[in-house]
Amino acid sequence: MKYTTLLILNQKDISLMVKLDVSAILMAVQVCNILSTIIGNFVYQ
């Protein structure tokens, strides 16, 4: 179902969704990095 709806959407909408996905992934990576540094600080102290 998702693929057919994506095909129906405009190219602009698809590019916008991809940009949102990329920004969300980058945010998740930043959060993971921050959490890992905090955990690492607690472990190494």
PDB file of C-alpha atoms in Angstrom:
ATOM      1  CA  MET A   1       0.000   0.000   0.000  1.00  0.00           C
ATOM      2  CA  LYS A   2       2.757   2.476   0.875  1.00  0.00           C
ATOM      3  CA  TYR A   3       4.509   2.111  -2.498  1.00  0.00           C
ATOM      4  CA  THR A   4       1.342   2.824  -4.498  1.00  0.00           C
ATOM      5  CA  THR A   5       0.558   5.921  -2.431  1.00  0.00           C
ATOM      6  CA  LEU A   6       4.142   7.134  -2.897  1.00  0.00           C
ATOM      7  CA  LEU A   7       3.816   6.696  -6.666  1.00  0.00           C
ATOM      8  CA  ILE A   8       0.592   8.733  -6.639  1.00  0.00           C
ATOM      9  CA  LEU A   9       2.233  11.605  -4.721  1.00  0.00           C
ATOM     10  CA  ASN A  10       4.018  14.437  -6.491  1.00  0.00           C
ATOM     11  CA  GLN A  11       7.793  14.437  -6.891  1.00  0.00           C
ATOM     12  CA  LYS A  12       8.005  17.465  -4.560  1.00  0.00           C
ATOM     13  CA  ASP A  13       6.095  15.631  -1.837  1.00  0.00           C
ATOM     14  CA  ILE A  14       8.399  12.604  -2.155  1.00  0.00           C
ATOM     15  CA  SER A  15      11.533  14.777  -1.964  1.00  0.00           C
ATOM     16  CA  LEU A  16      10.069  16.575   1.070  1.00  0.00           C
ATOM     17  CA  MET A  17       9.353  13.250   2.791  1.00  0.00           C
ATOM     18  CA  VAL A  18      12.882  12.048   2.024  1.00  0.00           C
ATOM     19  CA  LYS A  19      14.339  15.263   3.487  1.00  0.00           C
ATOM     20  CA  LEU A  20      12.227  14.798   6.627  1.00  0.00           C
ATOM     21  CA  ASP A  21      13.389  11.168   6.909  1.00  0.00           C
ATOM     22  CA  VAL A  22      17.042  12.209   6.532  1.00  0.00           C
ATOM     23  CA  SER A  23      16.716  14.941   9.165  1.00  0.00           C
ATOM     24  CA  ALA A  24      14.976  12.516  11.537  1.00  0.00           C
ATOM     25  CA  ILE A  25      17.770   9.963  11.025  1.00  0.00           C
ATOM     26  CA  LEU A  26      20.425  12.641  11.647  1.00  0.00           C
ATOM     27  CA  MET A  27      18.596  13.702  14.835  1.00  0.00           C
ATOM     28  CA  ALA A  28      18.491  10.082  16.026  1.00  0.00           C
ATOM     29  CA  VAL A  29      22.219   9.692  15.291  1.00  0.00           C
ATOM     30  CA  GLN A  30      23.006  12.858  17.284  1.00  0.00           C
ATOM     31  CA  VAL A  31      20.910  11.621  20.217  1.00  0.00           C
ATOM     32  CA  CYS A  32      22.673   8.240  20.108  1.00  0.00           C
ATOM     33  CA  ASN A  33      26.071   9.960  20.058  1.00  0.00           C
ATOM     34  CA  ILE A  34      25.151  12.136  23.055  1.00  0.00           C
ATOM     35  CA  LEU A  35      23.810   9.135  24.996  1.00  0.00           C
ATOM     36  CA  SER A  36      26.895   7.058  24.203  1.00  0.00           C
ATOM     37  CA  THR A  37      29.235   9.862  25.347  1.00  0.00           C
ATOM     38  CA  ILE A  38      27.260  10.282  28.598  1.00  0.00           C
ATOM     39  CA  ILE A  39      27.296   6.520  29.238  1.00  0.00           C
ATOM     40  CA  GLY A  40      31.006   6.386  28.347  1.00  0.00           C
ATOM     41  CA  ASN A  41      31.756   9.189  30.816  1.00  0.00           C
ATOM     42  CA  PHE A  42      29.946   7.311  33.588  1.00  0.00           C
ATOM     43  CA  VAL A  43      31.722   4.045  32.736  1.00  0.00           C
ATOM     44  CA  TYR A  44      35.241   5.493  32.522  1.00  0.00           C
ATOM     45  CA  GLN A  45      35.015   7.552  35.724  1.00  0.00           C
TER      46      GLN A  45
END
